[in-house]
Short mmCIF file of C-alpha atoms in Angstrom, two decimals:
data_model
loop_
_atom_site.label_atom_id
_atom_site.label_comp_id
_atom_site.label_asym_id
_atom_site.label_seq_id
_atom_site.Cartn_x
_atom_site.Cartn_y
_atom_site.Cartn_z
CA UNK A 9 0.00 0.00 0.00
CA UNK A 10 1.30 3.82 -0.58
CA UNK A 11 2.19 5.86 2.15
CA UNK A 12 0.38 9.10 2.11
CA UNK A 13 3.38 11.86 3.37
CA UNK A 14 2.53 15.78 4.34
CA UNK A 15 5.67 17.98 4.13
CA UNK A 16 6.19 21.34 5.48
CA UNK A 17 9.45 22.23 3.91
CA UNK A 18 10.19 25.79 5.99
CA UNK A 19 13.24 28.02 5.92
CA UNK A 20 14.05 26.24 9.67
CA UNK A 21 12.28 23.54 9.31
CA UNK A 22 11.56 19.99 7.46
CA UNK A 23 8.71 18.65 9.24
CA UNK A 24 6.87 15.36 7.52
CA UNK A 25 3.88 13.70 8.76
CA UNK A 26 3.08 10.17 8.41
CA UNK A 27 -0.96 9.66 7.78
CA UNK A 28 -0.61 5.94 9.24
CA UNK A 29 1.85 6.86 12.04
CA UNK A 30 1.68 11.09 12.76
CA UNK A 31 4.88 13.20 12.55
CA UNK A 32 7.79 11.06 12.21
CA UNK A 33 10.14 13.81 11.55
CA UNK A 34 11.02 17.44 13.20
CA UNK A 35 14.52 18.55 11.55
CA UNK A 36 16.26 21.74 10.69
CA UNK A 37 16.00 22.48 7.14
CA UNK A 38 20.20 22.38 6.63
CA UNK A 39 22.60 20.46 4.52
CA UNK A 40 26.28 20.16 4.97
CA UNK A 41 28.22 19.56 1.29
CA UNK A 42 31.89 18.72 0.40
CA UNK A 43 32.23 21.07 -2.09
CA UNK A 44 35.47 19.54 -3.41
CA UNK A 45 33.09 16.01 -4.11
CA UNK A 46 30.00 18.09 -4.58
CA UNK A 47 28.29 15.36 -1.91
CA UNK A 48 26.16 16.00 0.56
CA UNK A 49 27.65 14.53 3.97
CA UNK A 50 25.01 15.52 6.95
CA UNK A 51 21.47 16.28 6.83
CA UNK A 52 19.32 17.75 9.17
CA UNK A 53 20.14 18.04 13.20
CA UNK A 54 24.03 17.06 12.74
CA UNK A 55 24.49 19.82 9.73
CA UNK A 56 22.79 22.59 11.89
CA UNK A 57 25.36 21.82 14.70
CA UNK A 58 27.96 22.27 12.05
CA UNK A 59 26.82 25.42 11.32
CA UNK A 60 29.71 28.27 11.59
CA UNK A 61 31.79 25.46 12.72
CA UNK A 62 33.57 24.20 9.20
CA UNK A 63 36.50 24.02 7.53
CA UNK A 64 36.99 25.15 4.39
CA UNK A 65 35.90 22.71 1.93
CA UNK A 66 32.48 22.37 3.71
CA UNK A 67 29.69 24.44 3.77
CA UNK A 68 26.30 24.42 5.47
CA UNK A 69 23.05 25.58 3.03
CA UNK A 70 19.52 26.53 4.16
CA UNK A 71 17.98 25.19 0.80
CA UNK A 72 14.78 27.24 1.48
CA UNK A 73 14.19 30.98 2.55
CA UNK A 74 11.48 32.71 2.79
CA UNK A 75 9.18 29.77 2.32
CA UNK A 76 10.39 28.42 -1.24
CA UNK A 77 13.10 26.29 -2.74
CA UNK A 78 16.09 28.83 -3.19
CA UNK A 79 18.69 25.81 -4.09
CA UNK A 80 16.91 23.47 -5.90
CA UNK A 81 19.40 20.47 -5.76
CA UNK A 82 20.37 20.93 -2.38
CA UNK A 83 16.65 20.72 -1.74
CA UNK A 84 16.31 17.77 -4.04
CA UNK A 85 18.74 15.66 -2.40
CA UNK A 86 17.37 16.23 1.52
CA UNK A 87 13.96 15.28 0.67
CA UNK A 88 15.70 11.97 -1.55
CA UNK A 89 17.36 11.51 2.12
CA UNK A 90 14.17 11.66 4.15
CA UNK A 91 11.79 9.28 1.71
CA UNK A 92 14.25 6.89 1.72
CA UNK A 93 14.91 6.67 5.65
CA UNK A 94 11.41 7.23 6.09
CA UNK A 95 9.57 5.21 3.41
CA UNK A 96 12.24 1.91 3.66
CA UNK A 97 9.71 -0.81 2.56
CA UNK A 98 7.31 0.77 1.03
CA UNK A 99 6.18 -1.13 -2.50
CA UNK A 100 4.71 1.53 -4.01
CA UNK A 101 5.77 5.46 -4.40
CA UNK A 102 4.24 7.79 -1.86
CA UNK A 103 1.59 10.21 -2.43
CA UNK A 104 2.63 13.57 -1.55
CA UNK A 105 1.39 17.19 -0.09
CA UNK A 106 3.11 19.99 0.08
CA UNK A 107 2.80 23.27 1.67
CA UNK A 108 3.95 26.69 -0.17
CA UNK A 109 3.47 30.18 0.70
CA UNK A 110 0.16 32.25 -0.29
CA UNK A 111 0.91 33.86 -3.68
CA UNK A 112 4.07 32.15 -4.63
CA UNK A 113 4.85 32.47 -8.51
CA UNK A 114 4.33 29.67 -10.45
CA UNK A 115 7.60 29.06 -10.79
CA UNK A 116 8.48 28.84 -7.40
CA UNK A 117 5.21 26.61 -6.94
CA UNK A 118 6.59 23.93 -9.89
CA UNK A 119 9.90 24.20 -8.10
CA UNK A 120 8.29 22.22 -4.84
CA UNK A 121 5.95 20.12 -7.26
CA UNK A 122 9.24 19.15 -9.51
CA UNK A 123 11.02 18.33 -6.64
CA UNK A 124 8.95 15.86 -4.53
CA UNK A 125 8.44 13.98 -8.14
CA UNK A 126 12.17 13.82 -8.45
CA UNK A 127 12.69 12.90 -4.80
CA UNK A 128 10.26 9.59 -5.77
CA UNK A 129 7.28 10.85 -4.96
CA UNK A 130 3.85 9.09 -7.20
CA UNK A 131 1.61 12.14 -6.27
CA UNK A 132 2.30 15.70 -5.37
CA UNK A 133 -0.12 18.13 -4.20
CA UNK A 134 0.99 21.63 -3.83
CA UNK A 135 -1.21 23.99 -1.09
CA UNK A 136 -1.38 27.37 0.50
CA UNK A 137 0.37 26.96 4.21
CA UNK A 138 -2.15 29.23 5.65
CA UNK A 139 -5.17 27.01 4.67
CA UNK A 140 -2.67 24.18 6.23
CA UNK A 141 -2.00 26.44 9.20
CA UNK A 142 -5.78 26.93 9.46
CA UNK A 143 -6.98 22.78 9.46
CA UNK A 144 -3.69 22.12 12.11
CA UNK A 145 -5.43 24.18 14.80
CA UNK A 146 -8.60 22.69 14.33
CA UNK A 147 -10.73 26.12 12.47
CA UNK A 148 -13.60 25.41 10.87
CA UNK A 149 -13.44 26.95 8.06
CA UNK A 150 -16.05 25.18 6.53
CA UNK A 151 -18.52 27.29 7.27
CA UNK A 152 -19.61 30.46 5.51
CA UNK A 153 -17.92 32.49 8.33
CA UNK A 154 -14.82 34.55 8.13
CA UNK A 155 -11.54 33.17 10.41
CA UNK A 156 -8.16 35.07 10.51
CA UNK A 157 -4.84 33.06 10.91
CA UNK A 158 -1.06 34.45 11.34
CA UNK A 159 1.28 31.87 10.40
CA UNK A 160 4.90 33.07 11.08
CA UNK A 161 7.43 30.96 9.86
CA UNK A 162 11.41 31.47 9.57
CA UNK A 163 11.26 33.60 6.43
CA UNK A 164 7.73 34.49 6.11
CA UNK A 165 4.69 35.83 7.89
CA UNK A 166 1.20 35.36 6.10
CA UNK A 167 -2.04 36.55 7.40
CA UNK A 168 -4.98 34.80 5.91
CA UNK A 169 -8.67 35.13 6.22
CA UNK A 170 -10.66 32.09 5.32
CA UNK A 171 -14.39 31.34 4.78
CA UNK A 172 -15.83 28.33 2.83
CA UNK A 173 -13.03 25.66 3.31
CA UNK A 174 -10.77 28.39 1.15
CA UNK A 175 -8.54 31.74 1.40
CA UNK A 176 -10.55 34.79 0.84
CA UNK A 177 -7.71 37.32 1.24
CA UNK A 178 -4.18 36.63 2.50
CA UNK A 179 -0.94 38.74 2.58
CA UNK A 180 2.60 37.54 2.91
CA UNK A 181 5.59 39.61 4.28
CA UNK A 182 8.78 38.35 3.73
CA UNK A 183 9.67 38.53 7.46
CA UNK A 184 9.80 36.15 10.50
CA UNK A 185 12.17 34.18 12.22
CA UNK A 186 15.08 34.55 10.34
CA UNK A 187 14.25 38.02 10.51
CA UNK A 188 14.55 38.48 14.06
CA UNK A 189 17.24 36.84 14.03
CA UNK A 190 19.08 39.09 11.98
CA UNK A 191 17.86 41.78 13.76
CA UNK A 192 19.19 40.37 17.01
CA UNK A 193 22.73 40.10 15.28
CA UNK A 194 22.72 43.45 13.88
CA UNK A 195 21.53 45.49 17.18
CA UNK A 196 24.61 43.38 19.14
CA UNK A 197 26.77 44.44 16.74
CA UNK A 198 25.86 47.63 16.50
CA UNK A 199 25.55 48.59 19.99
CA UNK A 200 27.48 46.17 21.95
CA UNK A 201 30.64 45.97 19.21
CA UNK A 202 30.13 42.33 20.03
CA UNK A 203 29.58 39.46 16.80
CA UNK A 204 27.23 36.27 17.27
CA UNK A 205 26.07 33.99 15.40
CA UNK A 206 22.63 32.53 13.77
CA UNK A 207 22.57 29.82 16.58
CA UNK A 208 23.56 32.21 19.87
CA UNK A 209 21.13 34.92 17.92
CA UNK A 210 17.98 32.04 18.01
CA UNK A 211 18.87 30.91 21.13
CA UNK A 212 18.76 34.60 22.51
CA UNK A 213 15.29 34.93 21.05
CA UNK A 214 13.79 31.92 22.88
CA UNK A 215 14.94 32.75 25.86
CA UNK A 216 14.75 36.73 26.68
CA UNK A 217 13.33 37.65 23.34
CA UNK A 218 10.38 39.94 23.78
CA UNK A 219 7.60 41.41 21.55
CA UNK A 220 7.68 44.60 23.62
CA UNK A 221 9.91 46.12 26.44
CA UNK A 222 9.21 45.32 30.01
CA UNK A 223 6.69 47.48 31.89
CA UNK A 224 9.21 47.95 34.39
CA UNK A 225 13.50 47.35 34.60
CA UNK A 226 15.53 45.94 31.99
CA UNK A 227 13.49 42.03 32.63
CA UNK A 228 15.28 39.35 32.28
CA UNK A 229 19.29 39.36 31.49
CA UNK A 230 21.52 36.42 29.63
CA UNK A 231 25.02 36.05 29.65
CA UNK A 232 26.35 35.74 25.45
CA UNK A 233 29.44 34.83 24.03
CA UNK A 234 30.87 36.19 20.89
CA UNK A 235 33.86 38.20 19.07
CA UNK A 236 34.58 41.41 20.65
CA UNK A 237 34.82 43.77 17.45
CA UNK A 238 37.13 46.25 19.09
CA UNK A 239 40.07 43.69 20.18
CA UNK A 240 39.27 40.93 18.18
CA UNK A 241 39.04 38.18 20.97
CA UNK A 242 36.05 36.12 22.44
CA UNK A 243 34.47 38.39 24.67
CA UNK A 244 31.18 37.17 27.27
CA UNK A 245 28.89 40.47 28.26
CA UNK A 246 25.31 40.32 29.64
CA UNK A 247 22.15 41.36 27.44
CA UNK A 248 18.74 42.19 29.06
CA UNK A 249 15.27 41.39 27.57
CA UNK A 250 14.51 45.21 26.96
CA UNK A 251 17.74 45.30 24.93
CA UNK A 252 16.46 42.63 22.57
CA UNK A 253 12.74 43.88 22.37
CA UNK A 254 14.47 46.79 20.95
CA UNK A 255 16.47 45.10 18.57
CA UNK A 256 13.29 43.37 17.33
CA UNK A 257 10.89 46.67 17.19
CA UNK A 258 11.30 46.55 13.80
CA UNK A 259 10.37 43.36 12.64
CA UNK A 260 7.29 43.14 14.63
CA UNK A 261 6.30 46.03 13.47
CA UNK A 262 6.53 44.62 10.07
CA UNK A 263 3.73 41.72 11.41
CA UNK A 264 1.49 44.40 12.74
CA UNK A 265 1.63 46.47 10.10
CA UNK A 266 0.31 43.04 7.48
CA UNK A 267 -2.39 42.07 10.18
CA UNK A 268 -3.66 45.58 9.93
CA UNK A 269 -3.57 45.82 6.04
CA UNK A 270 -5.69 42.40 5.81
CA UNK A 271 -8.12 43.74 8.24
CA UNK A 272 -8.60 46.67 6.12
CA UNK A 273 -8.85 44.85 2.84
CA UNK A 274 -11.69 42.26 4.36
CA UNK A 275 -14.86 42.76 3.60
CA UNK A 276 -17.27 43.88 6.14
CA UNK A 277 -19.30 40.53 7.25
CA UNK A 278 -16.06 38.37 7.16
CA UNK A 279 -14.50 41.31 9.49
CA UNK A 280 -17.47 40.85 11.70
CA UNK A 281 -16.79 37.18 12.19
CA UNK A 282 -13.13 38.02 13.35
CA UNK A 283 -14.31 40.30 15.63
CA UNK A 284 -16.07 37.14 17.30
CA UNK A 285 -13.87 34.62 16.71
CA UNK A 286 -10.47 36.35 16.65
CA UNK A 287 -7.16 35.64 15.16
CA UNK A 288 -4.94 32.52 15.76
CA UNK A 289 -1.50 33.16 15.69
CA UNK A 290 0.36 29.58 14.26
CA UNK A 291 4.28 28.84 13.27
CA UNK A 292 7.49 29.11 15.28
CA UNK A 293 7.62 32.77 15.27
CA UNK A 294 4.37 33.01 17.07
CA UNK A 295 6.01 31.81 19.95
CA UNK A 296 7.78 34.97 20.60
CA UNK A 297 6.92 36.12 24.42
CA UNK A 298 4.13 38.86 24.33
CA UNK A 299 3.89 39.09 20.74
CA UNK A 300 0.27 37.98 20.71
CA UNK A 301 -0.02 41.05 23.31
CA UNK A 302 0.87 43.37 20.72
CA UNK A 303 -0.99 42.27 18.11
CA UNK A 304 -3.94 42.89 20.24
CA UNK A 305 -3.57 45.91 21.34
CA UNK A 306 -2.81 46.92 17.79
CA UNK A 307 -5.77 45.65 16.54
CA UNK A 308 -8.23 45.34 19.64
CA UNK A 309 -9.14 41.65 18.64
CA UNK A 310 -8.99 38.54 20.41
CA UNK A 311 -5.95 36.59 19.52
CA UNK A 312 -5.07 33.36 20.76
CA UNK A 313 -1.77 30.96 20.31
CA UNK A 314 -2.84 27.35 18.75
CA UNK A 315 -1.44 24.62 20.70
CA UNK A 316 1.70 23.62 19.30
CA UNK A 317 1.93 26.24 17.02
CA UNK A 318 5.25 24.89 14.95
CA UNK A 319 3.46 21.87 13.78
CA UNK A 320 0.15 23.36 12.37
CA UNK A 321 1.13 23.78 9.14
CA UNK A 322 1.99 19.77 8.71
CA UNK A 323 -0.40 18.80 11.29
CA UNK A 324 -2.67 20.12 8.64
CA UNK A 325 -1.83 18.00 5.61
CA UNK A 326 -2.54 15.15 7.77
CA UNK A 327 -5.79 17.02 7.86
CA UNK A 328 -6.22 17.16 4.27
CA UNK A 329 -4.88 13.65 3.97
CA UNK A 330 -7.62 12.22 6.01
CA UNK A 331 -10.25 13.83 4.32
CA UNK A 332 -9.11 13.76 0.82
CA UNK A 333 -12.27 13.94 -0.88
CA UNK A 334 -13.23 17.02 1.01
CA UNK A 335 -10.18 18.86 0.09
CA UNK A 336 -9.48 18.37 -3.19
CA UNK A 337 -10.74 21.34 -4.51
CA UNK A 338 -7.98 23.26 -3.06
CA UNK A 339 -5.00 21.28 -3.68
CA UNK A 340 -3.07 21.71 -6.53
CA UNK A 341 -1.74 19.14 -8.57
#
């Protein structure tokens, strides 16, 4: 019998579900290469912890950003690495969704499509991660009433409204994770004359990273590690929470500012129903402490973090998967 396989290929993140056994895999989306051999030596997990750590003639890739394949073959060859650890046994070729970014060019849309085929796949079907986003967290958006869903990923934030089992409106801003990140990096550097990296940049976002700046005090504080710009050595200094809520003003801004563009461009009855029902904030970015604050205060709407917000997105083509029939007016072959 086929497998049936959901992917959610994010800038961060591979994550594949399994419709006969659930997720089976959570990985960062990175490949290490030998680019003397051209091969691809570590996959996943054990290339991220390479990351910033390699000698010369290897380099780490993040095959995706913002949401679609940026290196096709590198791409290519770590979903030809998951099917075949993950599909050993299997008789027949697996069927196959997919989930892209809202108003991807059809390029970039035959990009994922071409790739799962090449990878082995029987079946691919390509669809919008916000209508994923939206079935993970259990909306029903079946009914002829209007739902709102942020879905932040590591490059991208899209803000959907959905009626009718489809996407009425959405809007996609290339910022989210990655973003931060960067933003993280650059305020350090900037103000601190200190340099970090991707991983001590995430790492500083999960655990003092703040939508806004604490009512009162500097909040918490974090001891980082990094080059000292000025002499050139490893240098350790302490960074607060309100430091890094600063750094990241301008990213979340960014969010707001789509969430309140969408509102304005949905149409009055469907505006109504959000007003009821609120907005659910989804993805890994959503997990940023008080951002669902801000967006609320912003707005004046309810908004409420799904549960397990970084597995939505795939926890929705299991969704799809189970009720085939039901869906397939939306996916795209």
């Amino acid at each position: 019998m086929a497998k049936d396989i959901g992917i959610d290929l994010g800038t961060t993140k591979i994550v594949i579900y399994d419709r006969s056994k659930g997720m089976i895999l959570d990985d960062p989306c990175v490949i290490a290469k030998d680019t003397e051999s051209g091969k691809a030596i570590k996959y996943g997990a054990e290339a991220y912890e390479m990351m910033g750590r390699t000698p010369r003639q290897i380099v780490t890739i993040r095959p995706v950003r913002s949401g679609v394949i940026n290196r096709y073959t590198e791409t290519l060859k770590m979903v030809q690495y998951y099917l075949r650890r993950l599909c050993a046994g299997a008789v027949m070729k697996p069927r196959i969704i997919v989930g892209v970014p809202y108003g991807v060019t059809e390029v970039e849309r035959q990009a994922a499509f071409d790739a799962m085929i090449a990878a082995g796949a029987k079946r691919v079907y390509v669809v919008e991660e916000p209508l994923l986003a939206a079935l993970g967290c259990d909306l029903d958006i079946s009914q002829p009433r209007g739902r709102m869903v942020i879905d932040i990923g590591g490059g991208t934030t899209e803000v959907a409204v959905l009626s009718l089992g489809g996407i009425v409106y959405s809007r996609s801003v290339r910022v989210g994770g990655d973003k931060m990140d960067s933003a993280i990096i650059s305020y350090i550097r900037r103000n601190l004359n200190l340099l970090v990296g991707e991983g001590s940049a995430e790492r500083i976002k999960k655990e003092i990273g703040s939508a806004c700046v604490p009512a009162k005090g500097d909040g918490k504080t974090m001891e980082i590690k990094g080059r000292d710009l000025v002499n050139g050595v490893p240098k350790e200094i302490v960074i607060t929470e309100r430091q890094i809520a600063e750094s990241l003003a301008e990213p979340v801004m960014a969010i707001v500012e789509a969430v309140k563009i969408a509102l304005e461009n949905t149409a009055p009855e469907l505006a109504a129903d959000i007003v009821d029902k609120g907005i659910m904030m989804t993805g890994g970015g959503s997990i940023l402490a008080n951002l669902d604050t801000v967006i609320r205060n912003a707005t004046g709407l309810p908004v409420s973090l799904a549960e397990d917000p970084l597995t939505c997105v795939v926890r929705g083509t299991g969704k799809a998967l189970d009720n085939f029939e039901e869906f397939r007016g939306v996916l795209y072959e």
